[in-house]
Tab-separated table of C-alpha atoms and ligand atoms in Angstrom:
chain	number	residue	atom	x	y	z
F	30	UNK	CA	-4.275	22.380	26.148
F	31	UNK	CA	-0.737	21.110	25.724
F	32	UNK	CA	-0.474	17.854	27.527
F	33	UNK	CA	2.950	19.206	30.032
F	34	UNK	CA	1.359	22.139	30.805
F	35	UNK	CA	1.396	22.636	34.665
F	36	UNK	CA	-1.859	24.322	35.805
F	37	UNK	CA	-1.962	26.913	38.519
F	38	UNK	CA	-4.203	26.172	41.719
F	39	UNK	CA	-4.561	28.522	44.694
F	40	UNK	CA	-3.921	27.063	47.937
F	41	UNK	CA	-6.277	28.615	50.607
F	42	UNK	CA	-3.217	28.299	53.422
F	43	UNK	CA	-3.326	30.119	57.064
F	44	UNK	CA	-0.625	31.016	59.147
F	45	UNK	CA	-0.460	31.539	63.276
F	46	UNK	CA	2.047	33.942	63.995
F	47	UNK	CA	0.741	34.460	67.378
F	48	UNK	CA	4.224	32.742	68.668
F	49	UNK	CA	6.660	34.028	66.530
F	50	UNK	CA	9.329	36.215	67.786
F	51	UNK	CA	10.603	39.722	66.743
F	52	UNK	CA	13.546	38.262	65.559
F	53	UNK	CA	12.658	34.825	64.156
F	54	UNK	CA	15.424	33.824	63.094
F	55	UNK	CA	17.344	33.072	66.487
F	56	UNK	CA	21.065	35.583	66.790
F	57	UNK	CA	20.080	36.763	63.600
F	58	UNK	CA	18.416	40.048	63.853
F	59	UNK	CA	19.972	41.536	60.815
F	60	UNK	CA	18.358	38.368	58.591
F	61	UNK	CA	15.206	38.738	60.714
F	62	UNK	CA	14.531	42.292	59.460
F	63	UNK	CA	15.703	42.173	55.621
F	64	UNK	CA	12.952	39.326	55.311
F	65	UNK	CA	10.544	41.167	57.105
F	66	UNK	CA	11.158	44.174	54.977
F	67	UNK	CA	10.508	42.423	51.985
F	68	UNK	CA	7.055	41.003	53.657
F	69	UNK	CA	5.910	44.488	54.117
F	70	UNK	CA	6.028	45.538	50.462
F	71	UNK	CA	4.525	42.623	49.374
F	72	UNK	CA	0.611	42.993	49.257
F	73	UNK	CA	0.759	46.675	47.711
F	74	UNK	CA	2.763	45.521	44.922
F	75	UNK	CA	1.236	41.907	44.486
F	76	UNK	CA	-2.258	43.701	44.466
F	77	UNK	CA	-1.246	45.954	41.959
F	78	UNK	CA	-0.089	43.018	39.557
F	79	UNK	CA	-3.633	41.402	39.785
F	80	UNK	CA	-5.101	44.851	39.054
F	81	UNK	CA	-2.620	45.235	36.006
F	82	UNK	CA	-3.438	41.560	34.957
F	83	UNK	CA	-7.314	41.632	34.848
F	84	UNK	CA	-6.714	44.827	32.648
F	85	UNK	CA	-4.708	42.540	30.530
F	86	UNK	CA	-6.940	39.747	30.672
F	87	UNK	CA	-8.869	40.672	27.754
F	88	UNK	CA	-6.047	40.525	25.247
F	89	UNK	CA	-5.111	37.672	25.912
F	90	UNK	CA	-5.904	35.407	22.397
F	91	UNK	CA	-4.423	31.940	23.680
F	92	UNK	CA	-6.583	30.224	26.287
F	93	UNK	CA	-3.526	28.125	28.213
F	94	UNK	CA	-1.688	31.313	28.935
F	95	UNK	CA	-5.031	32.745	29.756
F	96	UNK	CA	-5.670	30.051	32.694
F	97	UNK	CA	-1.833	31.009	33.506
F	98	UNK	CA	-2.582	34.600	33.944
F	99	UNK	CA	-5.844	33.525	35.758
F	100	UNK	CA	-4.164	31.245	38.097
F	101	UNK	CA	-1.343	33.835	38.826
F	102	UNK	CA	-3.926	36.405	39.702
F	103	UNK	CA	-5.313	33.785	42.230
F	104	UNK	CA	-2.317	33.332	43.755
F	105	UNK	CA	-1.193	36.476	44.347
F	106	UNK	CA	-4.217	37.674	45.772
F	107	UNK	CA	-4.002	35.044	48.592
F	108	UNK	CA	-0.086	36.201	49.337
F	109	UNK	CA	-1.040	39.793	49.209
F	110	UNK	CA	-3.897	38.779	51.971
F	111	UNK	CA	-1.467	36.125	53.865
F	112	UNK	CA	1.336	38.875	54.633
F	113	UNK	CA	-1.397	41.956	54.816
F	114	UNK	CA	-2.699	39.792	58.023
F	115	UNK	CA	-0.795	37.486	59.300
F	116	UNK	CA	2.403	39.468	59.433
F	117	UNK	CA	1.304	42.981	59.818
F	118	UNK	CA	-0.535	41.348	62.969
F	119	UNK	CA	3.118	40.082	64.071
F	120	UNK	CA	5.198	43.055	63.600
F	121	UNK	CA	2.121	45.298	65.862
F	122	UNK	CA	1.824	42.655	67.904
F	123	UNK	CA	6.152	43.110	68.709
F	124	UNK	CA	5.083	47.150	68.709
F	125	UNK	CA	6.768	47.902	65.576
F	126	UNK	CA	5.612	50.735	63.689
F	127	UNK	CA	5.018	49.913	59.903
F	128	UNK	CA	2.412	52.340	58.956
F	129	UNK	CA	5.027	54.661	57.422
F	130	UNK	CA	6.304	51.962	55.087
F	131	UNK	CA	3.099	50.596	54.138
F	132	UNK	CA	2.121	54.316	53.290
F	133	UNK	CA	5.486	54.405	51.032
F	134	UNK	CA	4.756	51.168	49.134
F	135	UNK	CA	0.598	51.838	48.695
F	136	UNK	CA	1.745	55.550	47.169
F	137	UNK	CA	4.275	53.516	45.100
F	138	UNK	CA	2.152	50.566	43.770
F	139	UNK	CA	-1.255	52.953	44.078
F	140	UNK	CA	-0.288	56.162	42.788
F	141	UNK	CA	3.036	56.173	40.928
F	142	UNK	CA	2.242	53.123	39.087
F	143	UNK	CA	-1.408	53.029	39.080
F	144	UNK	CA	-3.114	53.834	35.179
F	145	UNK	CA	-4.631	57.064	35.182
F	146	UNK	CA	-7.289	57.748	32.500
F	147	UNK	CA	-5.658	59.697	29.357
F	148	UNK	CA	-9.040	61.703	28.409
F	149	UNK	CA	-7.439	63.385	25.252
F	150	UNK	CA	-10.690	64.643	23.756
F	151	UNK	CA	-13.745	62.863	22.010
F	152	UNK	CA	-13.058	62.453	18.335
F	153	UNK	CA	-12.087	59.336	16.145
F	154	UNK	CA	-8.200	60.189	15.982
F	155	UNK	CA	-8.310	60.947	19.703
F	156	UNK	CA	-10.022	58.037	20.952
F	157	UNK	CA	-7.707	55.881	18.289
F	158	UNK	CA	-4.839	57.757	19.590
F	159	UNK	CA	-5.877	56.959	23.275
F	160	UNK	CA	-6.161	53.436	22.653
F	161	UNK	CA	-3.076	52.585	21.250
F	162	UNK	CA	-1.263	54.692	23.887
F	163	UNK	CA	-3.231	52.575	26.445
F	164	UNK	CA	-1.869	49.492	24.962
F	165	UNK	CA	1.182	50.620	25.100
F	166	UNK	CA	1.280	51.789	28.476
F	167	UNK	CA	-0.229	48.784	29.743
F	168	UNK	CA	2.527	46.635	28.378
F	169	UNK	CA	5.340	48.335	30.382
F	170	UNK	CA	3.277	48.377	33.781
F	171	UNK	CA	3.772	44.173	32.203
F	172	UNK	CA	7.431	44.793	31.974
F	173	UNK	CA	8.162	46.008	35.388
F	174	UNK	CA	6.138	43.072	36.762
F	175	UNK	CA	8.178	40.500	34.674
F	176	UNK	CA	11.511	42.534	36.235
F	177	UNK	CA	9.914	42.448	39.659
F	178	UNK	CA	8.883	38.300	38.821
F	179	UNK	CA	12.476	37.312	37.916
F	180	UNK	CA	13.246	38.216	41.152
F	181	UNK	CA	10.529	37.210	43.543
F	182	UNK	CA	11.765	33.905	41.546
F	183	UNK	CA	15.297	34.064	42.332
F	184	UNK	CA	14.391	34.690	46.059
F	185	UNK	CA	11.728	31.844	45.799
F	186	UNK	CA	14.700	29.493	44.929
F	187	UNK	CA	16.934	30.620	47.308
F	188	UNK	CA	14.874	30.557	50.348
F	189	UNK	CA	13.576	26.968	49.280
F	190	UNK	CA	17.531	25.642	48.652
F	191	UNK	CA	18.442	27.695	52.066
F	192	UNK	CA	20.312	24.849	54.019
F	193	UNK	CA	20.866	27.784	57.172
F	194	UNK	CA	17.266	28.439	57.356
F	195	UNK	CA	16.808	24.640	58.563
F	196	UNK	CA	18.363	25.254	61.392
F	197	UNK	CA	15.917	23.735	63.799
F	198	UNK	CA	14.862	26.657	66.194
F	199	UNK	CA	14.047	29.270	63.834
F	200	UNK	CA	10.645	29.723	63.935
F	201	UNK	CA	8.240	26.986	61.876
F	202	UNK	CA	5.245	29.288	60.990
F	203	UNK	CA	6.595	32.359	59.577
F	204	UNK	CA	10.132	29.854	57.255
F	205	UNK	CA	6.291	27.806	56.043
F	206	UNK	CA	5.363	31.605	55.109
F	207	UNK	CA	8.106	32.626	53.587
F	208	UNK	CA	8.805	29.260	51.730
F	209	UNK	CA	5.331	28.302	50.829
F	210	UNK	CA	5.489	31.682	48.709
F	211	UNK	CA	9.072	31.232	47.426
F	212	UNK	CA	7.606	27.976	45.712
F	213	UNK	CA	4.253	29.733	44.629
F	214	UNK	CA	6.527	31.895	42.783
F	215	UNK	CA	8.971	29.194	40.767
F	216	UNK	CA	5.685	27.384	40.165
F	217	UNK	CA	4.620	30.540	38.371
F	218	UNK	CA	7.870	32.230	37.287
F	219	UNK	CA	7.126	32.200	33.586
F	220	UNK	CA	3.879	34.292	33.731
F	221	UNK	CA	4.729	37.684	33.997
F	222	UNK	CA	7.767	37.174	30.777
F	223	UNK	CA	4.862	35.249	28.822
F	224	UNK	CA	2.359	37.410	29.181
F	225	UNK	CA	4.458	40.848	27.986
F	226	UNK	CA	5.232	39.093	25.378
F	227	UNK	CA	1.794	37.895	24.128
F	228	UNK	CA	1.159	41.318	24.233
F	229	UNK	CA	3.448	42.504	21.918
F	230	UNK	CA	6.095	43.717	24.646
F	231	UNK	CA	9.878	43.853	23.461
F	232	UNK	CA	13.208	42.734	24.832
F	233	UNK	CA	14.121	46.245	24.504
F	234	UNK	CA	11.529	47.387	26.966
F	235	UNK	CA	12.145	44.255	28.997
F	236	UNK	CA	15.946	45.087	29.452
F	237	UNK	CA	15.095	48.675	29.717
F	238	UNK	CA	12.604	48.576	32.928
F	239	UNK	CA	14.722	46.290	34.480
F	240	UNK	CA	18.232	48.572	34.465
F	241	UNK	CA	15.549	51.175	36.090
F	242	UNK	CA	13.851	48.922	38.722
F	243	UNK	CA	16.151	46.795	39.931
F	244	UNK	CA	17.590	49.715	41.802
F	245	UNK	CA	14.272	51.534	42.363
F	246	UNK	CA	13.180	47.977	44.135
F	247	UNK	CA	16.681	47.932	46.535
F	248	UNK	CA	16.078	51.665	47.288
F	249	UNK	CA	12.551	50.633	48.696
F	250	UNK	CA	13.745	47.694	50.492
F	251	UNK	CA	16.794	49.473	52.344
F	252	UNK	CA	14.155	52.211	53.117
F	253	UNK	CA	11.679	49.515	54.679
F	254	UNK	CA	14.409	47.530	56.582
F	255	UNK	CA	16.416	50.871	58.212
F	256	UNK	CA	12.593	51.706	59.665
F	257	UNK	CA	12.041	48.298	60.968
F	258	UNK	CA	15.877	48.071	62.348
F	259	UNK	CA	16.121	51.620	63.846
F	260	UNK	CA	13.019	50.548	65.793
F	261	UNK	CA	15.809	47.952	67.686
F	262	UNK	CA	18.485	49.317	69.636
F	263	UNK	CA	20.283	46.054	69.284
F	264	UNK	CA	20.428	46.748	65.549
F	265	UNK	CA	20.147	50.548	64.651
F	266	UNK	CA	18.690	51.745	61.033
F	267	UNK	CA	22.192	51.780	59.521
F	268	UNK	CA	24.386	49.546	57.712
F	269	UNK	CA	21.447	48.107	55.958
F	270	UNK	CA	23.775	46.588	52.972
F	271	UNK	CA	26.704	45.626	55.621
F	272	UNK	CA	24.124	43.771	57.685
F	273	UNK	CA	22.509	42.030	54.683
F	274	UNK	CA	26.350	41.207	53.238
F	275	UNK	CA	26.935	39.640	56.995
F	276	UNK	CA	23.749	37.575	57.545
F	277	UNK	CA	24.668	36.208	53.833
F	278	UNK	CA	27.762	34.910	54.786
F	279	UNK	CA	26.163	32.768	57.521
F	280	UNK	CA	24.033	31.749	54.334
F	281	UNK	CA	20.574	33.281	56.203
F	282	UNK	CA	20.521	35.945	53.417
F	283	UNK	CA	21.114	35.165	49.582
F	284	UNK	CA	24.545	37.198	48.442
F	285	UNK	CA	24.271	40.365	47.139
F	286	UNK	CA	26.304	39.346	44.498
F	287	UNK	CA	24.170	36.583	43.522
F	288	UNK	CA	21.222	39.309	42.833
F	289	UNK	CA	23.596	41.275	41.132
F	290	UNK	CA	24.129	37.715	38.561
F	291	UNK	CA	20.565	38.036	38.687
F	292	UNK	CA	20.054	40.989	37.283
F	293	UNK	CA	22.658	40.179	34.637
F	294	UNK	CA	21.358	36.863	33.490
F	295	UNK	CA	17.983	38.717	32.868
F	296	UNK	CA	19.584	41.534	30.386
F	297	UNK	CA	20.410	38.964	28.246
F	298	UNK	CA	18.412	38.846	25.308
F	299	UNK	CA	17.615	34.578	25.522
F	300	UNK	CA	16.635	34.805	28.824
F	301	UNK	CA	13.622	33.253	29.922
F	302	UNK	CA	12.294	32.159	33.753
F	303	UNK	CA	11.750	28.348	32.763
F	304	UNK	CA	15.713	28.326	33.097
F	305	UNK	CA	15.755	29.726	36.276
F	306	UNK	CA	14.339	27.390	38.569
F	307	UNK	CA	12.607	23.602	39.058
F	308	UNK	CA	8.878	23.796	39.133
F	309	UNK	CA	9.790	19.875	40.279
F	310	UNK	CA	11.499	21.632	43.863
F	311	UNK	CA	8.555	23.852	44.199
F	312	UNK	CA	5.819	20.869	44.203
F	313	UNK	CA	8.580	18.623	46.489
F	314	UNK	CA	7.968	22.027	49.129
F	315	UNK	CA	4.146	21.884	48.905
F	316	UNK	CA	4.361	17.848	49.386
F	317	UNK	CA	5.921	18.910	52.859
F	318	UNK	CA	4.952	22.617	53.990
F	319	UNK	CA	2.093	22.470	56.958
F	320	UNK	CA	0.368	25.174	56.245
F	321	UNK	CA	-0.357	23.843	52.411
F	322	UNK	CA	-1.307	20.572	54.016
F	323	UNK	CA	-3.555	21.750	56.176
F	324	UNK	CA	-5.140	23.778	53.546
F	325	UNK	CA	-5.795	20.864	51.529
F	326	UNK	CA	-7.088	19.434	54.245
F	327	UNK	CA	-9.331	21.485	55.078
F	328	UNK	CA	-10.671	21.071	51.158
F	329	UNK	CA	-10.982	17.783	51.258
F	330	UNK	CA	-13.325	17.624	54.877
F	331	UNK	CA	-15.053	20.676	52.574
F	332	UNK	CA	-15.993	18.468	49.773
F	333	UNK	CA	-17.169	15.674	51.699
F	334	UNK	CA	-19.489	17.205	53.925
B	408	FE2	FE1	3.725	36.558	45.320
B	409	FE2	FE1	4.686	36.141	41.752
């Protein structure tokens, strides 16, 4: 194993949200929701990228990007879990309704993009045929992930470099939750781009699933914040993209126009997620988030009893 290479651990972190408040973010409903919207799409998509990844697991020739994939399986498995209960808890607990949009995003990530069995007959060109079309399906359910991945990344920085999120009465648990996985996902950022292309995946198809997700994903999360907001007569279910545009000029929201750089830097052909982000920042953030602390805490009292 190349000596630099950073291995991925999961951290087995908990999170109280028993406290938080509806809008958690103090005078800043509009912030409050777009991040909670995102939270609520989360585990259907992150479990369908394990499911997709242990399908790809066994063509995967070269052992260190092997323990990669492993490691980013583990780790999205534990935020899939983290937002399933801790926040889905919180947003009942405030008596918002969220079954509709978690019935959106498991039909998405479930149905829409879930592998269904070819079956194209029993013979030896069939079965040939069926394989190689298998392959190549599987490597542009990889493609999507790496467009979904340079994001989760970009948002990962942003919400670790967010100087108006350390405001000092916003609330502690759910910024350690939302930060905790912004770092899990620099510290992993180059997974998803590796592994599609260990597998044979293209630039082309790279390029390609991005110019049709990238909208597909802000169509979903407009959908998922106008439920949560129209749920708040303070706020209303409109203006989703004028409230975002707002809360980002009192920096509690990235720019829209920053994603839309995004999305630009990764058309480019040289692209890759190394030059996106610091793995160093991510590590500083676990050095200093509670909830990771706590969790290796925990580990350590584990091991010596
Ligand atoms: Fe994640
Ligand atoms: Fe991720």
């Amino acid at each position: 194993m190349n000596a630099a290479h950073h291995a991925l651990v999961p951290r087995r972190v908990r999170f109280d949200l028993s406290r938080t408040p509806l809008h958690w973010i103090p005078h800043d409903p509009d912030a409050s929701y777009v991040m909670n919207s995102i939270h609520l799409l989360l585990p259907a998509g992150e479990f369908w990228f394990c499911r997709v990844y242990n399908r790809a697991l066994p063509f995967v020739t070269d052992p260190t990007l092997r323990d990669d994939v492993q490691g980013f399986v583990r780790q999205e498995a534990i935020h899939a879990r983290s937002h399933q209960t801790a926040l889905n808890e919180y947003l009942r607990r405030h008596g918002v309704e969220i079954d509709s949009v978690l019935r959106v995003a498991d039909f998405v990530f479930g149905q829409a993009l879930e592998e269904t069995p070819l079956r194209l007959g029993n013979n030896f060109i069939t079965r040939r045929l069926e394989k190689r079309l298998e392959k190549w399906r599987l490597r542009q359910r990889l493609a999507i992930i790496a467009a979904v991945e340079h994001y989760t990344c970009v948002l990962g920085k942003w919400v670790l470099e967010a100087d108006a999120l350390n405001a000092p009465n916003i609330d502690p648990d759910l910024l350690d939750l939302f930060r905790w996985h912004g770092a899990e996902e620099v510290e992993h950022r180059c997974v998803a781009h590796d592994l599609h292309a260990h597998l044979g995946g293209t630039t082309l198809e790279r390029q390609g699933w991005a110019v049709v997700g990238f909208p597909l994903l802000l169509a979903l999360l407009a959908y998922s914040g106008k439920h949560l907001m129209a749920q708040d007569p303070a706020v209303g279910g409109r203006f989703f993209f004028g409230r975002w545009a707002r809360a980002s000029r009192r920096g509690t929201l990235p720019k829209l126009e920053s994603l839309f750089g995004a999305a630009l830097r990764y058309l480019d052909p040289g692209y890759h997620p190394a030059d996106e982000a610091s793995l160093q920042e991510a590590l500083a953030y676990f050095g200093k988030s509670p909830a990771v602390q706590a969790a290796l805490a925990r580990e350590r009292e584990r091991q010596a009893a």
